[in-house]
Amino acid sequence: RALFGLAYDGFEGKKLDLSRDETIAKVSAFAAERLRGLVAGATSNAVADAVFAGGGADQPVYVTVRARAVHAAVTSKNAEAWLGKARTVAKRLSGISKESKPVMHQASEFERPDDATIVELVTKLDALTRELDTENLVEQALGKAGDVAASLDDIFTRMLVNDPADPRTPKRLELLSYGAQCMLRIGDFSKLV
């Protein structure tokens, strides 16, 4: 965006149809769509959709790194083992994220053992997805994200996470929303078909 702003400033004194902000937004959208097309061509439409849903179109190197690693994981022999659960968990977390803002909570704020497990899993997911600068780091995160997704799926089947009778439900949903945000750092697994 800064580069587009500098380019716009280079036309100072010329009559332009759009304001600086409008021009930057249009050029950014065009560049993102072109990058998405290149990523889709090198991987697949589903991988491009998943990776771009996580943001980062303004950092092409990192989008490309994530796309390559996600594509390798999705096309690997054992992809079905974790991808189905990751997709299901991503869809559930997406629904929660629409209702609750993402906030990291500590285990001490909860009483139930399942809540402590959720805190542990979200903490692990947060640590796994903080640094995704190289394909190797993304591959490592993907390798462990499958286990986290399976554990979260198990919790969703055992526990009513949005129990209206539980006063800690709002915090639990905020925590799960934070977990969804962490997963999106890699990509939106629900888009991987």
JSON list of C-alpha atoms in Angstrom, two decimals:
[
{"chain": "A", "resi": 1, "resn": "ARG", "atom": "CA", "xyz": [0.00, 0.00, 0.00]},
{"chain": "A", "resi": 2, "resn": "ALA", "atom": "CA", "xyz": [2.85, 2.39, 0.77]},
{"chain": "A", "resi": 3, "resn": "LEU", "atom": "CA", "xyz": [4.33, 1.79, -2.68]},
{"chain": "A", "resi": 4, "resn": "PHE", "atom": "CA", "xyz": [0.97, 2.56, -4.32]},
{"chain": "A", "resi": 5, "resn": "GLY", "atom": "CA", "xyz": [0.78, 5.76, -2.28]},
{"chain": "A", "resi": 6, "resn": "LEU", "atom": "CA", "xyz": [4.23, 6.83, -3.46]},
{"chain": "A", "resi": 7, "resn": "ALA", "atom": "CA", "xyz": [3.25, 6.12, -7.05]},
{"chain": "A", "resi": 8, "resn": "TYR", "atom": "CA", "xyz": [0.09, 8.20, -6.67]},
{"chain": "A", "resi": 9, "resn": "ASP", "atom": "CA", "xyz": [2.09, 11.05, -5.17]},
{"chain": "A", "resi": 10, "resn": "GLY", "atom": "CA", "xyz": [4.29, 10.99, -8.28]},
{"chain": "A", "resi": 11, "resn": "PHE", "atom": "CA", "xyz": [1.29, 12.24, -10.26]},
{"chain": "A", "resi": 12, "resn": "GLU", "atom": "CA", "xyz": [0.93, 15.36, -8.11]},
{"chain": "A", "resi": 13, "resn": "GLY", "atom": "CA", "xyz": [-0.41, 18.27, -10.11]},
{"chain": "A", "resi": 14, "resn": "LYS", "atom": "CA", "xyz": [-2.11, 16.01, -12.65]},
{"chain": "A", "resi": 15, "resn": "LYS", "atom": "CA", "xyz": [-5.87, 15.66, -12.85]},
{"chain": "A", "resi": 16, "resn": "LEU", "atom": "CA", "xyz": [-6.81, 12.20, -11.58]},
{"chain": "A", "resi": 17, "resn": "ASP", "atom": "CA", "xyz": [-10.28, 10.63, -11.53]},
{"chain": "A", "resi": 18, "resn": "LEU", "atom": "CA", "xyz": [-9.96, 9.05, -8.09]},
{"chain": "A", "resi": 19, "resn": "SER", "atom": "CA", "xyz": [-8.74, 10.26, -4.72]},
{"chain": "A", "resi": 20, "resn": "ARG", "atom": "CA", "xyz": [-5.48, 8.93, -3.30]},
{"chain": "A", "resi": 21, "resn": "ASP", "atom": "CA", "xyz": [-7.29, 6.48, -0.99]},
{"chain": "A", "resi": 22, "resn": "GLU", "atom": "CA", "xyz": [-9.64, 5.28, -3.75]},
{"chain": "A", "resi": 23, "resn": "THR", "atom": "CA", "xyz": [-6.72, 4.74, -6.13]},
{"chain": "A", "resi": 24, "resn": "ILE", "atom": "CA", "xyz": [-4.71, 2.82, -3.55]},
{"chain": "A", "resi": 25, "resn": "ALA", "atom": "CA", "xyz": [-7.73, 0.63, -2.76]},
{"chain": "A", "resi": 26, "resn": "LYS", "atom": "CA", "xyz": [-8.37, -0.13, -6.46]},
{"chain": "A", "resi": 27, "resn": "VAL", "atom": "CA", "xyz": [-4.72, -0.88, -7.25]},
{"chain": "A", "resi": 28, "resn": "SER", "atom": "CA", "xyz": [-4.40, -3.01, -4.09]},
{"chain": "A", "resi": 29, "resn": "ALA", "atom": "CA", "xyz": [-7.49, -5.01, -5.03]},
{"chain": "A", "resi": 30, "resn": "PHE", "atom": "CA", "xyz": [-6.17, -5.49, -8.57]},
{"chain": "A", "resi": 31, "resn": "ALA", "atom": "CA", "xyz": [-2.74, -6.62, -7.31]},
{"chain": "A", "resi": 32, "resn": "ALA", "atom": "CA", "xyz": [-4.34, -9.02, -4.80]},
{"chain": "A", "resi": 33, "resn": "GLU", "atom": "CA", "xyz": [-6.53, -10.57, -7.49]},
{"chain": "A", "resi": 34, "resn": "ARG", "atom": "CA", "xyz": [-3.55, -11.00, -9.82]},
{"chain": "A", "resi": 35, "resn": "LEU", "atom": "CA", "xyz": [-1.52, -12.58, -7.00]},
{"chain": "A", "resi": 36, "resn": "ARG", "atom": "CA", "xyz": [-4.45, -14.87, -6.17]},
{"chain": "A", "resi": 37, "resn": "GLY", "atom": "CA", "xyz": [-4.53, -15.96, -9.82]},
{"chain": "A", "resi": 38, "resn": "LEU", "atom": "CA", "xyz": [-0.81, -16.73, -9.81]},
{"chain": "A", "resi": 39, "resn": "VAL", "atom": "CA", "xyz": [-1.12, -18.70, -6.56]},
{"chain": "A", "resi": 40, "resn": "ALA", "atom": "CA", "xyz": [-4.13, -20.62, -7.93]},
{"chain": "A", "resi": 41, "resn": "GLY", "atom": "CA", "xyz": [-2.18, -21.42, -11.09]},
{"chain": "A", "resi": 42, "resn": "ALA", "atom": "CA", "xyz": [0.75, -22.76, -9.09]},
{"chain": "A", "resi": 43, "resn": "THR", "atom": "CA", "xyz": [-1.40, -24.70, -6.60]},
{"chain": "A", "resi": 44, "resn": "SER", "atom": "CA", "xyz": [-5.20, -24.86, -6.95]},
{"chain": "A", "resi": 45, "resn": "ASN", "atom": "CA", "xyz": [-8.22, -22.59, -6.64]},
{"chain": "A", "resi": 46, "resn": "ALA", "atom": "CA", "xyz": [-9.15, -24.16, -3.29]},
{"chain": "A", "resi": 47, "resn": "VAL", "atom": "CA", "xyz": [-5.67, -23.57, -1.86]},
{"chain": "A", "resi": 48, "resn": "ALA", "atom": "CA", "xyz": [-5.63, -19.98, -3.14]},
{"chain": "A", "resi": 49, "resn": "ASP", "atom": "CA", "xyz": [-9.07, -19.35, -1.62]},
{"chain": "A", "resi": 50, "resn": "ALA", "atom": "CA", "xyz": [-8.00, -20.88, 1.70]},
{"chain": "A", "resi": 51, "resn": "VAL", "atom": "CA", "xyz": [-4.74, -18.96, 1.94]},
{"chain": "A", "resi": 52, "resn": "PHE", "atom": "CA", "xyz": [-6.18, -15.62, 0.83]},
{"chain": "A", "resi": 53, "resn": "ALA", "atom": "CA", "xyz": [-9.02, -15.96, 3.36]},
{"chain": "A", "resi": 54, "resn": "GLY", "atom": "CA", "xyz": [-6.31, -15.72, 5.99]},
{"chain": "A", "resi": 55, "resn": "GLY", "atom": "CA", "xyz": [-5.21, -12.35, 4.64]},
{"chain": "A", "resi": 56, "resn": "GLY", "atom": "CA", "xyz": [-1.74, -11.21, 3.76]},
{"chain": "A", "resi": 57, "resn": "ALA", "atom": "CA", "xyz": [-2.26, -10.27, 0.12]},
{"chain": "A", "resi": 58, "resn": "ASP", "atom": "CA", "xyz": [-0.08, -7.25, 0.86]},
{"chain": "A", "resi": 59, "resn": "GLN", "atom": "CA", "xyz": [2.82, -9.65, 1.62]},
{"chain": "A", "resi": 60, "resn": "PRO", "atom": "CA", "xyz": [3.16, -11.80, -1.52]},
{"chain": "A", "resi": 61, "resn": "VAL", "atom": "CA", "xyz": [6.17, -13.76, -0.30]},
{"chain": "A", "resi": 62, "resn": "TYR", "atom": "CA", "xyz": [4.36, -15.04, 2.79]},
{"chain": "A", "resi": 63, "resn": "VAL", "atom": "CA", "xyz": [1.17, -15.81, 0.88]},
{"chain": "A", "resi": 64, "resn": "THR", "atom": "CA", "xyz": [3.22, -17.85, -1.60]},
{"chain": "A", "resi": 65, "resn": "VAL", "atom": "CA", "xyz": [5.07, -19.68, 1.18]},
{"chain": "A", "resi": 66, "resn": "ARG", "atom": "CA", "xyz": [1.79, -20.58, 2.91]},
{"chain": "A", "resi": 67, "resn": "ALA", "atom": "CA", "xyz": [0.19, -21.63, -0.39]},
{"chain": "A", "resi": 68, "resn": "ARG", "atom": "CA", "xyz": [3.05, -23.96, -1.31]},
{"chain": "A", "resi": 69, "resn": "ALA", "atom": "CA", "xyz": [3.02, -25.63, 2.10]},
{"chain": "A", "resi": 70, "resn": "VAL", "atom": "CA", "xyz": [-0.78, -25.95, 2.21]},
{"chain": "A", "resi": 71, "resn": "HIS", "atom": "CA", "xyz": [-0.80, -27.37, -1.32]},
{"chain": "A", "resi": 72, "resn": "ALA", "atom": "CA", "xyz": [1.86, -29.93, -0.39]},
{"chain": "A", "resi": 73, "resn": "ALA", "atom": "CA", "xyz": [-0.13, -30.94, 2.70]},
{"chain": "A", "resi": 74, "resn": "VAL", "atom": "CA", "xyz": [-3.43, -31.19, 0.84]},
{"chain": "A", "resi": 75, "resn": "THR", "atom": "CA", "xyz": [-1.96, -33.30, -1.95]},
{"chain": "A", "resi": 76, "resn": "SER", "atom": "CA", "xyz": [0.02, -35.59, 0.37]},
{"chain": "A", "resi": 77, "resn": "LYS", "atom": "CA", "xyz": [-0.95, -39.24, 0.90]},
{"chain": "A", "resi": 78, "resn": "ASN", "atom": "CA", "xyz": [-2.21, -38.68, 4.45]},
{"chain": "A", "resi": 79, "resn": "ALA", "atom": "CA", "xyz": [-4.18, -35.50, 3.74]},
{"chain": "A", "resi": 80, "resn": "GLU", "atom": "CA", "xyz": [-7.58, -37.08, 4.31]},
{"chain": "A", "resi": 81, "resn": "ALA", "atom": "CA", "xyz": [-6.51, -38.17, 7.78]},
{"chain": "A", "resi": 82, "resn": "TRP", "atom": "CA", "xyz": [-6.52, -34.63, 9.15]},
{"chain": "A", "resi": 83, "resn": "LEU", "atom": "CA", "xyz": [-8.16, -32.49, 6.47]},
{"chain": "A", "resi": 84, "resn": "GLY", "atom": "CA", "xyz": [-11.71, -33.64, 7.16]},
{"chain": "A", "resi": 85, "resn": "LYS", "atom": "CA", "xyz": [-11.47, -32.78, 10.85]},
{"chain": "A", "resi": 86, "resn": "ALA", "atom": "CA", "xyz": [-9.67, -29.51, 10.11]},
{"chain": "A", "resi": 87, "resn": "ARG", "atom": "CA", "xyz": [-12.47, -28.53, 7.72]},
{"chain": "A", "resi": 88, "resn": "THR", "atom": "CA", "xyz": [-15.18, -29.37, 10.25]},
{"chain": "A", "resi": 89, "resn": "VAL", "atom": "CA", "xyz": [-13.44, -27.49, 13.06]},
{"chain": "A", "resi": 90, "resn": "ALA", "atom": "CA", "xyz": [-12.83, -24.49, 10.79]},
{"chain": "A", "resi": 91, "resn": "LYS", "atom": "CA", "xyz": [-16.54, -24.31, 9.93]},
{"chain": "A", "resi": 92, "resn": "ARG", "atom": "CA", "xyz": [-17.53, -24.50, 13.60]},
{"chain": "A", "resi": 93, "resn": "LEU", "atom": "CA", "xyz": [-14.97, -21.90, 14.61]},
{"chain": "A", "resi": 94, "resn": "SER", "atom": "CA", "xyz": [-16.06, -19.65, 11.76]},
{"chain": "A", "resi": 95, "resn": "GLY", "atom": "CA", "xyz": [-19.60, -19.64, 13.10]},
{"chain": "A", "resi": 96, "resn": "ILE", "atom": "CA", "xyz": [-18.35, -18.83, 16.59]},
{"chain": "A", "resi": 97, "resn": "SER", "atom": "CA", "xyz": [-16.12, -16.04, 15.24]},
{"chain": "A", "resi": 98, "resn": "LYS", "atom": "CA", "xyz": [-19.12, -14.29, 13.71]},
{"chain": "A", "resi": 99, "resn": "GLU", "atom": "CA", "xyz": [-20.72, -14.06, 17.16]},
{"chain": "A", "resi": 100, "resn": "SER", "atom": "CA", "xyz": [-17.73, -13.48, 19.45]},
{"chain": "A", "resi": 101, "resn": "LYS", "atom": "CA", "xyz": [-14.67, -11.27, 19.30]},
{"chain": "A", "resi": 102, "resn": "PRO", "atom": "CA", "xyz": [-11.31, -13.07, 19.53]},
{"chain": "A", "resi": 103, "resn": "VAL", "atom": "CA", "xyz": [-9.83, -12.87, 23.03]},
{"chain": "A", "resi": 104, "resn": "MET", "atom": "CA", "xyz": [-7.21, -15.15, 24.59]},
{"chain": "A", "resi": 105, "resn": "HIS", "atom": "CA", "xyz": [-8.28, -16.22, 28.10]},
{"chain": "A", "resi": 106, "resn": "GLN", "atom": "CA", "xyz": [-6.29, -18.08, 30.73]},
{"chain": "A", "resi": 107, "resn": "ALA", "atom": "CA", "xyz": [-7.22, -21.48, 32.18]},
{"chain": "A", "resi": 108, "resn": "SER", "atom": "CA", "xyz": [-7.68, -19.88, 35.61]},
{"chain": "A", "resi": 109, "resn": "GLU", "atom": "CA", "xyz": [-10.78, -18.09, 34.28]},
{"chain": "A", "resi": 110, "resn": "PHE", "atom": "CA", "xyz": [-12.60, -21.42, 33.84]},
{"chain": "A", "resi": 111, "resn": "GLU", "atom": "CA", "xyz": [-13.61, -24.33, 36.08]},
{"chain": "A", "resi": 112, "resn": "ARG", "atom": "CA", "xyz": [-14.28, -27.27, 33.75]},
{"chain": "A", "resi": 113, "resn": "PRO", "atom": "CA", "xyz": [-11.48, -29.60, 32.64]},
{"chain": "A", "resi": 114, "resn": "ASP", "atom": "CA", "xyz": [-12.66, -29.31, 29.02]},
{"chain": "A", "resi": 115, "resn": "ASP", "atom": "CA", "xyz": [-12.16, -25.54, 29.23]},
{"chain": "A", "resi": 116, "resn": "ALA", "atom": "CA", "xyz": [-8.60, -26.04, 30.45]},
{"chain": "A", "resi": 117, "resn": "THR", "atom": "CA", "xyz": [-8.06, -28.33, 27.45]},
{"chain": "A", "resi": 118, "resn": "ILE", "atom": "CA", "xyz": [-9.46, -25.67, 25.11]},
{"chain": "A", "resi": 119, "resn": "VAL", "atom": "CA", "xyz": [-7.08, -23.07, 26.60]},
{"chain": "A", "resi": 120, "resn": "GLU", "atom": "CA", "xyz": [-4.17, -25.47, 26.15]},
{"chain": "A", "resi": 121, "resn": "LEU", "atom": "CA", "xyz": [-5.12, -26.23, 22.54]},
{"chain": "A", "resi": 122, "resn": "VAL", "atom": "CA", "xyz": [-5.64, -22.58, 21.59]},
{"chain": "A", "resi": 123, "resn": "THR", "atom": "CA", "xyz": [-2.34, -21.65, 23.27]},
{"chain": "A", "resi": 124, "resn": "LYS", "atom": "CA", "xyz": [-0.60, -24.38, 21.26]},
{"chain": "A", "resi": 125, "resn": "LEU", "atom": "CA", "xyz": [-2.31, -23.23, 18.05]},
{"chain": "A", "resi": 126, "resn": "ASP", "atom": "CA", "xyz": [-1.30, -19.63, 18.74]},
{"chain": "A", "resi": 127, "resn": "ALA", "atom": "CA", "xyz": [2.34, -20.62, 19.23]},
{"chain": "A", "resi": 128, "resn": "LEU", "atom": "CA", "xyz": [2.31, -22.84, 16.11]},
{"chain": "A", "resi": 129, "resn": "THR", "atom": "CA", "xyz": [1.01, -20.09, 13.85]},
{"chain": "A", "resi": 130, "resn": "ARG", "atom": "CA", "xyz": [2.93, -17.06, 15.11]},
{"chain": "A", "resi": 131, "resn": "GLU", "atom": "CA", "xyz": [5.94, -17.50, 12.84]},
{"chain": "A", "resi": 132, "resn": "LEU", "atom": "CA", "xyz": [5.05, -18.64, 9.33]},
{"chain": "A", "resi": 133, "resn": "ASP", "atom": "CA", "xyz": [7.94, -17.09, 7.42]},
{"chain": "A", "resi": 134, "resn": "THR", "atom": "CA", "xyz": [9.18, -20.22, 5.65]},
{"chain": "A", "resi": 135, "resn": "GLU", "atom": "CA", "xyz": [7.62, -23.28, 4.03]},
{"chain": "A", "resi": 136, "resn": "ASN", "atom": "CA", "xyz": [9.25, -25.44, 6.68]},
{"chain": "A", "resi": 137, "resn": "LEU", "atom": "CA", "xyz": [7.57, -23.48, 9.50]},
{"chain": "A", "resi": 138, "resn": "VAL", "atom": "CA", "xyz": [4.20, -23.62, 7.74]},
{"chain": "A", "resi": 139, "resn": "GLU", "atom": "CA", "xyz": [4.64, -27.37, 7.18]},
{"chain": "A", "resi": 140, "resn": "GLN", "atom": "CA", "xyz": [5.47, -27.86, 10.87]},
{"chain": "A", "resi": 141, "resn": "ALA", "atom": "CA", "xyz": [2.39, -25.86, 11.88]},
{"chain": "A", "resi": 142, "resn": "LEU", "atom": "CA", "xyz": [0.22, -27.85, 9.47]},
{"chain": "A", "resi": 143, "resn": "GLY", "atom": "CA", "xyz": [1.62, -31.12, 10.79]},
{"chain": "A", "resi": 144, "resn": "LYS", "atom": "CA", "xyz": [0.61, -30.25, 14.34]},
{"chain": "A", "resi": 145, "resn": "ALA", "atom": "CA", "xyz": [-2.59, -28.40, 13.42]},
{"chain": "A", "resi": 146, "resn": "GLY", "atom": "CA", "xyz": [-4.17, -31.70, 12.45]},
{"chain": "A", "resi": 147, "resn": "ASP", "atom": "CA", "xyz": [-3.77, -33.00, 16.01]},
{"chain": "A", "resi": 148, "resn": "VAL", "atom": "CA", "xyz": [-5.14, -29.76, 17.43]},
{"chain": "A", "resi": 149, "resn": "ALA", "atom": "CA", "xyz": [-8.13, -29.93, 15.07]},
{"chain": "A", "resi": 150, "resn": "ALA", "atom": "CA", "xyz": [-8.80, -33.54, 16.10]},
{"chain": "A", "resi": 151, "resn": "SER", "atom": "CA", "xyz": [-8.69, -32.57, 19.79]},
{"chain": "A", "resi": 152, "resn": "LEU", "atom": "CA", "xyz": [-11.00, -29.60, 19.22]},
{"chain": "A", "resi": 153, "resn": "ASP", "atom": "CA", "xyz": [-13.37, -31.81, 17.24]},
{"chain": "A", "resi": 154, "resn": "ASP", "atom": "CA", "xyz": [-13.44, -34.22, 20.18]},
{"chain": "A", "resi": 155, "resn": "ILE", "atom": "CA", "xyz": [-14.31, -31.36, 22.55]},
{"chain": "A", "resi": 156, "resn": "PHE", "atom": "CA", "xyz": [-17.09, -30.16, 20.26]},
{"chain": "A", "resi": 157, "resn": "THR", "atom": "CA", "xyz": [-18.64, -33.64, 20.31]},
{"chain": "A", "resi": 158, "resn": "ARG", "atom": "CA", "xyz": [-18.37, -34.04, 24.11]},
{"chain": "A", "resi": 159, "resn": "MET", "atom": "CA", "xyz": [-19.23, -30.55, 25.30]},
{"chain": "A", "resi": 160, "resn": "LEU", "atom": "CA", "xyz": [-21.89, -27.95, 24.61]},
{"chain": "A", "resi": 161, "resn": "VAL", "atom": "CA", "xyz": [-19.46, -25.05, 24.06]},
{"chain": "A", "resi": 162, "resn": "ASN", "atom": "CA", "xyz": [-22.23, -22.45, 23.81]},
{"chain": "A", "resi": 163, "resn": "ASP", "atom": "CA", "xyz": [-24.22, -23.64, 26.85]},
{"chain": "A", "resi": 164, "resn": "PRO", "atom": "CA", "xyz": [-26.59, -20.76, 27.73]},
{"chain": "A", "resi": 165, "resn": "ALA", "atom": "CA", "xyz": [-26.73, -21.93, 31.37]},
{"chain": "A", "resi": 166, "resn": "ASP", "atom": "CA", "xyz": [-22.95, -21.63, 31.83]},
{"chain": "A", "resi": 167, "resn": "PRO", "atom": "CA", "xyz": [-21.81, -18.13, 32.87]},
{"chain": "A", "resi": 168, "resn": "ARG", "atom": "CA", "xyz": [-18.38, -18.79, 31.33]},
{"chain": "A", "resi": 169, "resn": "THR", "atom": "CA", "xyz": [-19.79, -19.42, 27.86]},
{"chain": "A", "resi": 170, "resn": "PRO", "atom": "CA", "xyz": [-19.03, -15.89, 26.54]},
{"chain": "A", "resi": 171, "resn": "LYS", "atom": "CA", "xyz": [-15.35, -16.25, 27.53]},
{"chain": "A", "resi": 172, "resn": "ARG", "atom": "CA", "xyz": [-15.20, -19.75, 26.05]},
{"chain": "A", "resi": 173, "resn": "LEU", "atom": "CA", "xyz": [-16.60, -18.49, 22.76]},
{"chain": "A", "resi": 174, "resn": "GLU", "atom": "CA", "xyz": [-14.12, -15.58, 22.73]},
{"chain": "A", "resi": 175, "resn": "LEU", "atom": "CA", "xyz": [-11.32, -18.08, 23.31]},
{"chain": "A", "resi": 176, "resn": "LEU", "atom": "CA", "xyz": [-12.53, -20.30, 20.47]},
{"chain": "A", "resi": 177, "resn": "SER", "atom": "CA", "xyz": [-12.84, -17.24, 18.24]},
{"chain": "A", "resi": 178, "resn": "TYR", "atom": "CA", "xyz": [-9.19, -16.47, 19.04]},
{"chain": "A", "resi": 179, "resn": "GLY", "atom": "CA", "xyz": [-8.35, -20.04, 18.04]},
{"chain": "A", "resi": 180, "resn": "ALA", "atom": "CA", "xyz": [-10.14, -19.50, 14.73]},
{"chain": "A", "resi": 181, "resn": "GLN", "atom": "CA", "xyz": [-8.05, -16.38, 14.15]},
{"chain": "A", "resi": 182, "resn": "CYS", "atom": "CA", "xyz": [-4.91, -18.44, 14.78]},
{"chain": "A", "resi": 183, "resn": "MET", "atom": "CA", "xyz": [-5.98, -21.07, 12.22]},
{"chain": "A", "resi": 184, "resn": "LEU", "atom": "CA", "xyz": [-6.64, -18.33, 9.68]},
{"chain": "A", "resi": 185, "resn": "ARG", "atom": "CA", "xyz": [-2.97, -17.33, 9.88]},
{"chain": "A", "resi": 186, "resn": "ILE", "atom": "CA", "xyz": [-2.35, -20.47, 7.81]},
{"chain": "A", "resi": 187, "resn": "GLY", "atom": "CA", "xyz": [-5.61, -20.39, 5.87]},
{"chain": "A", "resi": 188, "resn": "ASP", "atom": "CA", "xyz": [-9.31, -21.15, 5.98]},
{"chain": "A", "resi": 189, "resn": "PHE", "atom": "CA", "xyz": [-9.41, -24.94, 6.03]},
{"chain": "A", "resi": 190, "resn": "SER", "atom": "CA", "xyz": [-13.15, -24.94, 5.31]},
{"chain": "A", "resi": 191, "resn": "LYS", "atom": "CA", "xyz": [-12.33, -23.82, 1.75]},
{"chain": "A", "resi": 192, "resn": "LEU", "atom": "CA", "xyz": [-10.12, -26.84, 1.07]},
{"chain": "A", "resi": 193, "resn": "VAL", "atom": "CA", "xyz": [-12.17, -29.39, -0.85]}
]
